[in-house]
Tab-separated table of C-alpha atoms in Angstrom:
chain	number	residue	atom	x	y	z
A	271	MET	CA	-0.027	-0.058	-0.102
A	272	THR	CA	1.132	2.895	-1.015
A	273	ILE	CA	0.882	6.997	0.158
A	274	ASN	CA	2.535	9.874	-0.285
A	275	HIS	CA	5.366	8.462	-1.482
A	276	LYS	CA	5.442	6.352	1.346
A	277	ASN	CA	5.285	2.797	1.574
A	278	TYR	CA	3.029	1.015	4.831
A	279	THR	CA	2.364	-2.240	5.648
A	280	PHE	CA	-1.517	-3.033	5.796
A	281	LEU	CA	-2.382	-4.844	9.293
A	282	MET	CA	-5.279	-7.011	10.256
A	283	GLN	CA	-6.626	-8.526	13.247
A	284	TYR	CA	-2.586	-8.502	14.685
A	285	GLN	CA	-2.746	-9.676	18.599
A	286	ASN	CA	-1.285	-12.402	19.021
A	287	GLU	CA	1.982	-10.953	17.703
A	288	GLU	CA	3.771	-9.755	20.690
A	289	LYS	CA	5.699	-7.071	18.466
A	290	TRP	CA	3.024	-5.750	16.815
A	291	ARG	CA	0.701	-5.784	19.716
A	292	GLU	CA	3.173	-3.865	21.357
A	293	SER	CA	3.451	-1.583	19.376
A	294	PHE	CA	-0.180	-1.269	18.906
A	295	ASN	CA	-0.098	-0.760	22.464
A	296	SER	CA	2.444	1.779	22.776
A	297	LEU	CA	0.507	4.247	19.906
A	298	THR	CA	-2.825	3.568	22.208
A	299	LYS	CA	-0.532	4.952	25.767
A	300	LYS	CA	0.686	7.330	23.585
A	301	THR	CA	-2.637	8.530	21.754
A	302	TYR	CA	-5.486	7.975	24.909
A	303	ARG	CA	-3.496	6.855	27.791
A	304	PHE	CA	-4.657	3.778	28.031
A	305	ASP	CA	-3.983	0.508	26.665
A	306	PHE	CA	-5.368	-3.056	26.047
A	307	GLU	CA	-2.584	-5.807	27.538
A	308	LYS	CA	-4.498	-6.233	30.869
A	309	TRP	CA	-7.261	-6.875	28.385
A	310	TYR	CA	-5.328	-9.455	26.195
A	311	GLN	CA	-3.585	-10.999	28.961
A	312	SER	CA	-7.157	-11.964	30.438
A	313	GLY	CA	-8.211	-14.176	27.521
A	314	TYR	CA	-11.767	-11.851	26.936
A	315	TRP	CA	-10.622	-10.374	23.737
A	316	ASP	CA	-12.671	-12.455	21.653
A	317	GLU	CA	-13.393	-12.259	17.544
A	318	GLY	CA	-15.049	-9.659	17.173
A	319	CYS	CA	-12.519	-7.010	18.431
A	320	LEU	CA	-10.661	-6.519	15.028
A	321	LEU	CA	-7.565	-3.930	14.960
A	322	TYR	CA	-7.180	-2.182	11.693
A	323	SER	CA	-3.533	-0.819	11.416
A	324	LEU	CA	-0.766	0.450	8.876
A	325	ALA	CA	2.806	-0.148	10.250
A	326	GLU	CA	6.126	1.669	8.893
A	327	GLY	CA	8.908	-0.583	9.304
A	328	ASP	CA	8.030	-2.489	12.563
A	329	LYS	CA	5.786	0.402	13.841
A	330	VAL	CA	2.187	0.749	14.021
A	331	VAL	CA	1.735	4.510	12.934
A	332	SER	CA	-2.600	4.545	12.374
A	333	HIS	CA	-5.415	2.387	13.689
A	334	VAL	CA	-8.743	2.097	13.929
A	335	THR	CA	-10.541	-0.872	15.709
A	336	VAL	CA	-13.669	-2.338	14.419
A	337	ASN	CA	-15.810	-4.237	16.748
A	338	VAL	CA	-18.517	-6.240	16.239
A	339	ILE	CA	-21.474	-6.249	17.904
A	340	ARG	CA	-24.603	-8.041	18.727
A	341	PHE	CA	-27.958	-5.424	19.497
A	342	THR	CA	-31.261	-6.600	20.108
A	343	ILE	CA	-33.370	-3.110	19.267
A	344	LEU	CA	-36.743	-2.481	19.579
A	345	GLY	CA	-36.885	-6.728	19.324
A	346	VAL	CA	-35.232	-7.515	16.691
A	347	GLU	CA	-32.180	-8.741	16.864
A	348	LYS	CA	-29.028	-6.774	14.211
A	349	LYS	CA	-25.202	-6.712	14.043
A	350	PHE	CA	-23.708	-3.672	14.116
A	351	VAL	CA	-19.982	-2.075	13.925
A	352	GLN	CA	-18.884	0.155	16.796
A	353	LEU	CA	-15.464	2.053	15.220
A	354	GLY	CA	-13.198	3.151	18.454
A	355	THR	CA	-9.456	4.017	18.782
A	356	VAL	CA	-8.944	6.377	16.156
A	357	MET	CA	-5.996	7.477	15.890
A	358	THR	CA	-2.407	8.065	13.893
A	359	ASP	CA	1.018	9.021	15.292
A	360	PRO	CA	1.391	12.395	15.714
A	361	ASP	CA	4.830	11.910	13.274
A	362	TYR	CA	1.877	10.429	10.581
A	363	ARG	CA	-0.182	12.750	10.609
A	364	LYS	CA	-1.230	15.248	7.436
A	365	GLN	CA	-0.642	11.762	5.291
A	366	GLY	CA	-4.660	10.595	5.065
A	367	LEU	CA	-3.785	7.618	7.178
A	368	SER	CA	-6.967	7.557	8.901
A	369	ARG	CA	-8.866	8.564	5.444
A	370	VAL	CA	-7.541	5.132	3.733
A	371	LEU	CA	-8.091	2.894	7.349
A	372	MET	CA	-12.406	4.387	7.332
A	373	GLU	CA	-12.095	3.383	3.468
A	374	LYS	CA	-11.002	0.127	3.650
A	375	VAL	CA	-13.334	-0.545	7.112
A	376	MET	CA	-16.336	0.759	4.850
A	377	LEU	CA	-15.038	-1.310	1.888
A	378	ASP	CA	-15.363	-4.522	4.291
A	379	TRP	CA	-17.909	-4.108	6.341
A	380	GLN	CA	-20.926	-1.280	4.508
A	381	ASP	CA	-22.545	-4.566	2.890
A	382	HIS	CA	-22.105	-7.135	6.256
A	383	CYS	CA	-23.733	-5.408	8.956
A	384	ASP	CA	-27.015	-3.702	9.581
A	385	MET	CA	-25.143	-0.398	10.740
A	386	ILE	CA	-21.941	1.492	11.550
A	387	TYR	CA	-21.128	3.728	14.084
A	388	LEU	CA	-19.176	6.144	16.278
A	389	PHE	CA	-18.484	7.981	19.232
A	390	ALA	CA	-16.005	11.251	17.892
A	391	ASN	CA	-14.736	13.376	20.673
A	392	ASP	CA	-15.414	17.089	19.531
A	393	ALA	CA	-12.006	17.935	17.917
A	394	VAL	CA	-12.858	15.412	14.948
A	395	LEU	CA	-16.842	16.039	13.980
A	396	ASP	CA	-15.810	17.704	10.790
A	397	PHE	CA	-13.628	13.851	9.821
A	398	TYR	CA	-16.434	11.021	9.991
A	399	PRO	CA	-19.273	12.814	7.592
A	400	LYS	CA	-17.287	12.641	4.847
A	401	PHE	CA	-17.563	8.960	5.287
A	402	GLY	CA	-21.104	9.139	4.985
A	403	PHE	CA	-21.648	9.741	9.031
A	404	VAL	CA	-24.085	11.670	10.501
A	405	PRO	CA	-24.337	13.007	14.225
A	406	VAL	CA	-27.535	11.794	16.704
A	407	ASN	CA	-28.942	12.601	18.972
A	408	GLU	CA	-29.402	9.934	22.301
A	409	TYR	CA	-31.672	10.098	24.911
A	410	GLN	CA	-32.394	9.529	28.219
A	411	ALA	CA	-34.696	8.719	30.781
A	412	VAL	CA	-35.014	9.657	34.269
A	413	TYR	CA	-37.531	8.717	36.564
A	414	GLN	CA	-39.009	10.889	39.613
A	415	LEU	CA	-38.919	8.134	43.155
A	416	LYS	CA	-41.649	9.743	45.108
A	417	ALA	CA	-40.983	6.414	47.406
A	418	VAL	CA	-38.642	4.422	48.356
A	419	LYS	CA	-39.941	0.624	48.716
A	420	LYS	CA	-38.258	-1.948	50.450
A	421	GLY	CA	-36.826	-4.186	47.052
A	422	PRO	CA	-34.489	-7.884	46.863
A	423	ALA	CA	-31.073	-7.153	49.136
A	424	PHE	CA	-27.822	-7.161	46.814
A	425	ARG	CA	-24.365	-7.181	47.315
A	426	ALA	CA	-21.264	-5.178	45.975
A	427	MET	CA	-19.304	-7.402	44.287
A	428	ASN	CA	-15.121	-7.233	43.681
A	429	MET	CA	-13.597	-7.731	40.657
A	430	ASP	CA	-10.502	-9.643	42.378
A	431	ASN	CA	-12.585	-12.531	43.282
A	432	ALA	CA	-12.500	-15.175	40.691
A	433	GLY	CA	-15.810	-16.243	40.973
A	434	ASP	CA	-17.656	-12.854	40.972
A	435	ARG	CA	-16.218	-12.309	37.908
A	436	ASP	CA	-17.112	-15.531	36.933
A	437	LEU	CA	-20.122	-14.784	37.846
A	438	LEU	CA	-20.180	-11.186	35.515
A	439	PHE	CA	-18.624	-13.588	33.036
A	440	HIS	CA	-21.101	-15.683	32.588
A	441	THR	CA	-24.438	-13.567	33.268
A	442	ALA	CA	-22.893	-11.580	30.899
A	443	GLN	CA	-22.808	-14.492	28.139
A	444	GLN	CA	-26.773	-15.685	29.268
A	445	ALA	CA	-28.494	-11.939	29.596
A	446	VAL	CA	-31.679	-11.007	27.532
A	447	PRO	CA	-32.460	-8.098	26.425
A	448	LEU	CA	-34.525	-5.915	28.481
A	449	PHE	CA	-33.993	-2.010	27.172
A	450	LYS	CA	-35.274	-0.511	23.308
A	451	ILE	CA	-31.885	-1.021	23.178
A	452	SER	CA	-29.534	-4.253	24.552
A	453	MET	CA	-25.890	-5.458	23.569
A	454	LYS	CA	-25.663	-9.986	23.059
A	455	ASP	CA	-23.145	-11.860	23.549
A	456	ASN	CA	-20.494	-9.490	23.990
A	457	ALA	CA	-19.179	-10.550	27.599
A	458	GLY	CA	-15.994	-9.971	26.587
A	459	LEU	CA	-16.474	-6.295	26.450
A	460	VAL	CA	-18.160	-6.612	29.665
A	461	MET	CA	-15.313	-7.700	30.861
A	462	PHE	CA	-12.296	-5.218	29.198
A	463	TYR	CA	-14.825	-2.157	31.428
A	464	ALA	CA	-15.531	-4.259	34.875
A	465	HIS	CA	-11.755	-4.878	35.052
A	466	TYR	CA	-9.118	-4.598	32.327
A	467	PHE	CA	-9.591	-0.911	31.598
A	468	ASP	CA	-7.279	1.065	34.076
A	469	ARG	CA	-8.365	4.026	32.497
A	470	PHE	CA	-11.983	3.255	33.154
A	471	SER	CA	-13.534	1.143	35.163
A	472	VAL	CA	-16.520	0.336	36.684
A	473	SER	CA	-15.062	-2.216	39.115
A	474	ASP	CA	-16.393	-0.039	42.540
A	475	PHE	CA	-19.708	0.527	40.213
A	476	LEU	CA	-21.140	-3.119	40.059
A	477	TYR	CA	-23.388	-5.001	42.455
A	478	TYR	CA	-25.811	-8.302	42.185
A	479	ILE	CA	-29.038	-8.759	43.561
A	480	THR	CA	-28.809	-12.394	43.933
A	481	ASP	CA	-32.809	-12.851	44.485
A	482	LEU	CA	-33.222	-11.505	40.649
A	483	ASN	CA	-29.348	-13.305	39.820
A	484	ALA	CA	-29.019	-9.619	38.143
A	485	VAL	CA	-25.723	-7.533	38.124
A	486	VAL	CA	-26.265	-3.995	38.179
A	487	VAL	CA	-23.849	-1.286	37.832
A	488	ALA	CA	-25.118	2.098	39.404
A	489	GLU	CA	-22.966	4.976	41.555
A	490	TYR	CA	-24.676	7.272	43.625
A	491	GLU	CA	-24.438	11.027	43.606
A	492	GLU	CA	-26.034	12.754	46.518
A	493	GLU	CA	-29.694	11.711	46.379
A	494	MET	CA	-29.388	10.316	42.716
A	495	LEU	CA	-28.520	6.791	41.350
A	496	ILE	CA	-27.321	6.485	38.209
A	497	LEU	CA	-28.005	2.803	37.270
A	498	HIS	CA	-25.905	2.268	33.869
A	499	ASP	CA	-27.130	-1.017	32.921
A	500	ILE	CA	-28.679	-4.297	34.203
A	501	LEU	CA	-27.949	-7.871	32.980
A	502	ALA	CA	-29.903	-10.939	33.547
A	503	PRO	CA	-29.928	-14.006	32.153
A	504	ALA	CA	-34.005	-14.031	32.696
A	505	THR	CA	-36.498	-10.820	32.250
A	506	VAL	CA	-36.240	-8.239	35.430
A	507	ASP	CA	-39.164	-5.891	35.846
A	508	ILE	CA	-36.875	-1.957	36.130
A	509	LYS	CA	-38.404	-0.617	38.810
A	510	THR	CA	-37.608	-3.922	40.958
A	511	VAL	CA	-34.465	-3.384	40.823
A	512	ILE	CA	-35.159	0.879	41.440
A	513	HIS	CA	-36.880	0.129	44.543
A	514	ALA	CA	-33.588	-2.909	45.258
A	515	MET	CA	-31.127	-0.167	44.743
A	516	ALA	CA	-31.799	3.104	45.831
A	517	ARG	CA	-31.454	4.511	49.327
A	518	GLU	CA	-33.049	6.021	51.771
A	519	ASN	CA	-32.620	9.849	50.680
A	520	THR	CA	-32.420	8.971	46.774
A	521	SER	CA	-35.463	10.859	44.625
A	522	GLU	CA	-34.886	10.986	41.423
A	523	VAL	CA	-32.582	7.897	39.103
A	524	THR	CA	-31.212	8.458	36.161
A	525	LEU	CA	-31.255	5.556	32.887
A	526	GLY	CA	-28.162	4.931	31.208
A	527	PHE	CA	-30.393	3.038	28.894
A	528	MET	CA	-33.543	3.109	27.836
A	529	PRO	CA	-36.851	1.502	28.799
A	530	GLU	CA	-38.861	-1.270	26.906
A	531	ASN	CA	-41.887	1.522	28.411
A	532	ALA	CA	-40.976	5.089	29.062
A	533	GLU	CA	-44.122	6.243	29.984
A	534	ASP	CA	-43.467	6.976	33.854
A	535	TYR	CA	-39.889	8.322	32.499
A	536	GLU	CA	-38.805	11.869	32.028
A	537	ILE	CA	-37.272	11.985	28.690
A	538	SER	CA	-34.956	14.471	27.310
A	539	LEU	CA	-31.944	14.622	25.264
A	540	HIS	CA	-28.634	13.573	26.569
A	541	LYS	CA	-24.973	15.108	25.794
A	542	GLU	CA	-22.020	13.397	27.088
A	543	ASP	CA	-18.841	15.775	27.335
A	544	ASN	CA	-16.598	15.883	23.635
A	545	SER	CA	-18.144	12.194	22.850
A	546	THR	CA	-20.752	12.983	19.653
A	547	LEU	CA	-22.811	9.467	18.444
A	548	PHE	CA	-22.149	9.298	14.661
A	549	VAL	CA	-24.538	6.725	12.764
A	550	GLN	CA	-24.430	5.838	8.792
A	551	ALA	CA	-26.274	8.829	7.110
A	552	GLY	CA	-29.959	7.161	6.945
A	553	CYS	CA	-30.620	5.010	10.569
A	554	ASN	CA	-30.045	8.646	12.256
A	555	LYS	CA	-34.559	8.389	11.594
A	556	LEU	CA	-34.030	5.271	14.274
A	557	PHE	CA	-32.480	7.511	17.117
A	558	GLU	CA	-34.921	9.680	16.029
A	559	ASP	CA	-37.941	8.714	16.599
A	560	HIS	CA	-37.549	6.179	18.994
A	561	GLN	CA	-35.297	7.807	21.182
A	562	LEU	CA	-32.558	5.211	22.051
A	563	ILE	CA	-29.178	5.269	23.294
A	564	PHE	CA	-26.406	3.161	23.895
A	565	PRO	CA	-25.989	1.460	27.155
A	566	LEU	CA	-22.416	2.326	28.763
A	567	LEU	CA	-20.817	-1.502	28.554
A	568	SER	CA	-21.483	-1.647	24.618
A	569	HIS	CA	-19.215	1.473	24.255
A	570	THR	CA	-15.855	0.920	22.938
């Protein structure tokens, strides 16, 4: 592959090759201040996470990660591709390397999935429309808790404990759709956020409700309960989870997902700092018409 009179080598799915993986991790640390080595060594990195890179010599200089994720959306199973870790070494920028990788990804996947999407930071909002992406709003549901009812007991999970790690992994493997958008069969990505992503981890926000066989990702901010995600092998009532997790002073519950039945919730636009959701043109209507949001643990 020749770009601007320099020869670059295209690499794909090379995480088992230590030399290239180390170079990729070096670029990731340089760009985003984290790496994937801990996750790789854990064994939870599966075939759904694909590396697309350009290298000069023995150095990875530009990269896009392709994450193939199955979702249940409004009751229908879909195969989506989420792009992440888009980066180019500063010494190799302005040569069109990211463009070449994006074109390769689009060629490989646009006819082999139901949608390609990504979350972009504010510095690159003008880049992705060149490939047919459009920004789209996400929506957030808030529940006003007028009275706290006694719910089933829960306990904090400990990701340093092998039993709890196994419990989380198997629960994520067996999780059934609970929301308008629910991730399916991606326990490896759940484990990434739970224990193997040092820059941002949900390990302190994991709880288990024994009577429901449910793992809950939740945090507390004064009188607010933030319910990021629920994983369970059978359908559970979200209100039951809310009352289980609510503290005596909890008056408001913010959801990081959209319930299938949102009649009792206040719906508003959700805007995460320095992050905009881009989807392929034509798919934005799905989000606007149904007021959707991707759950936290499905982000890459």
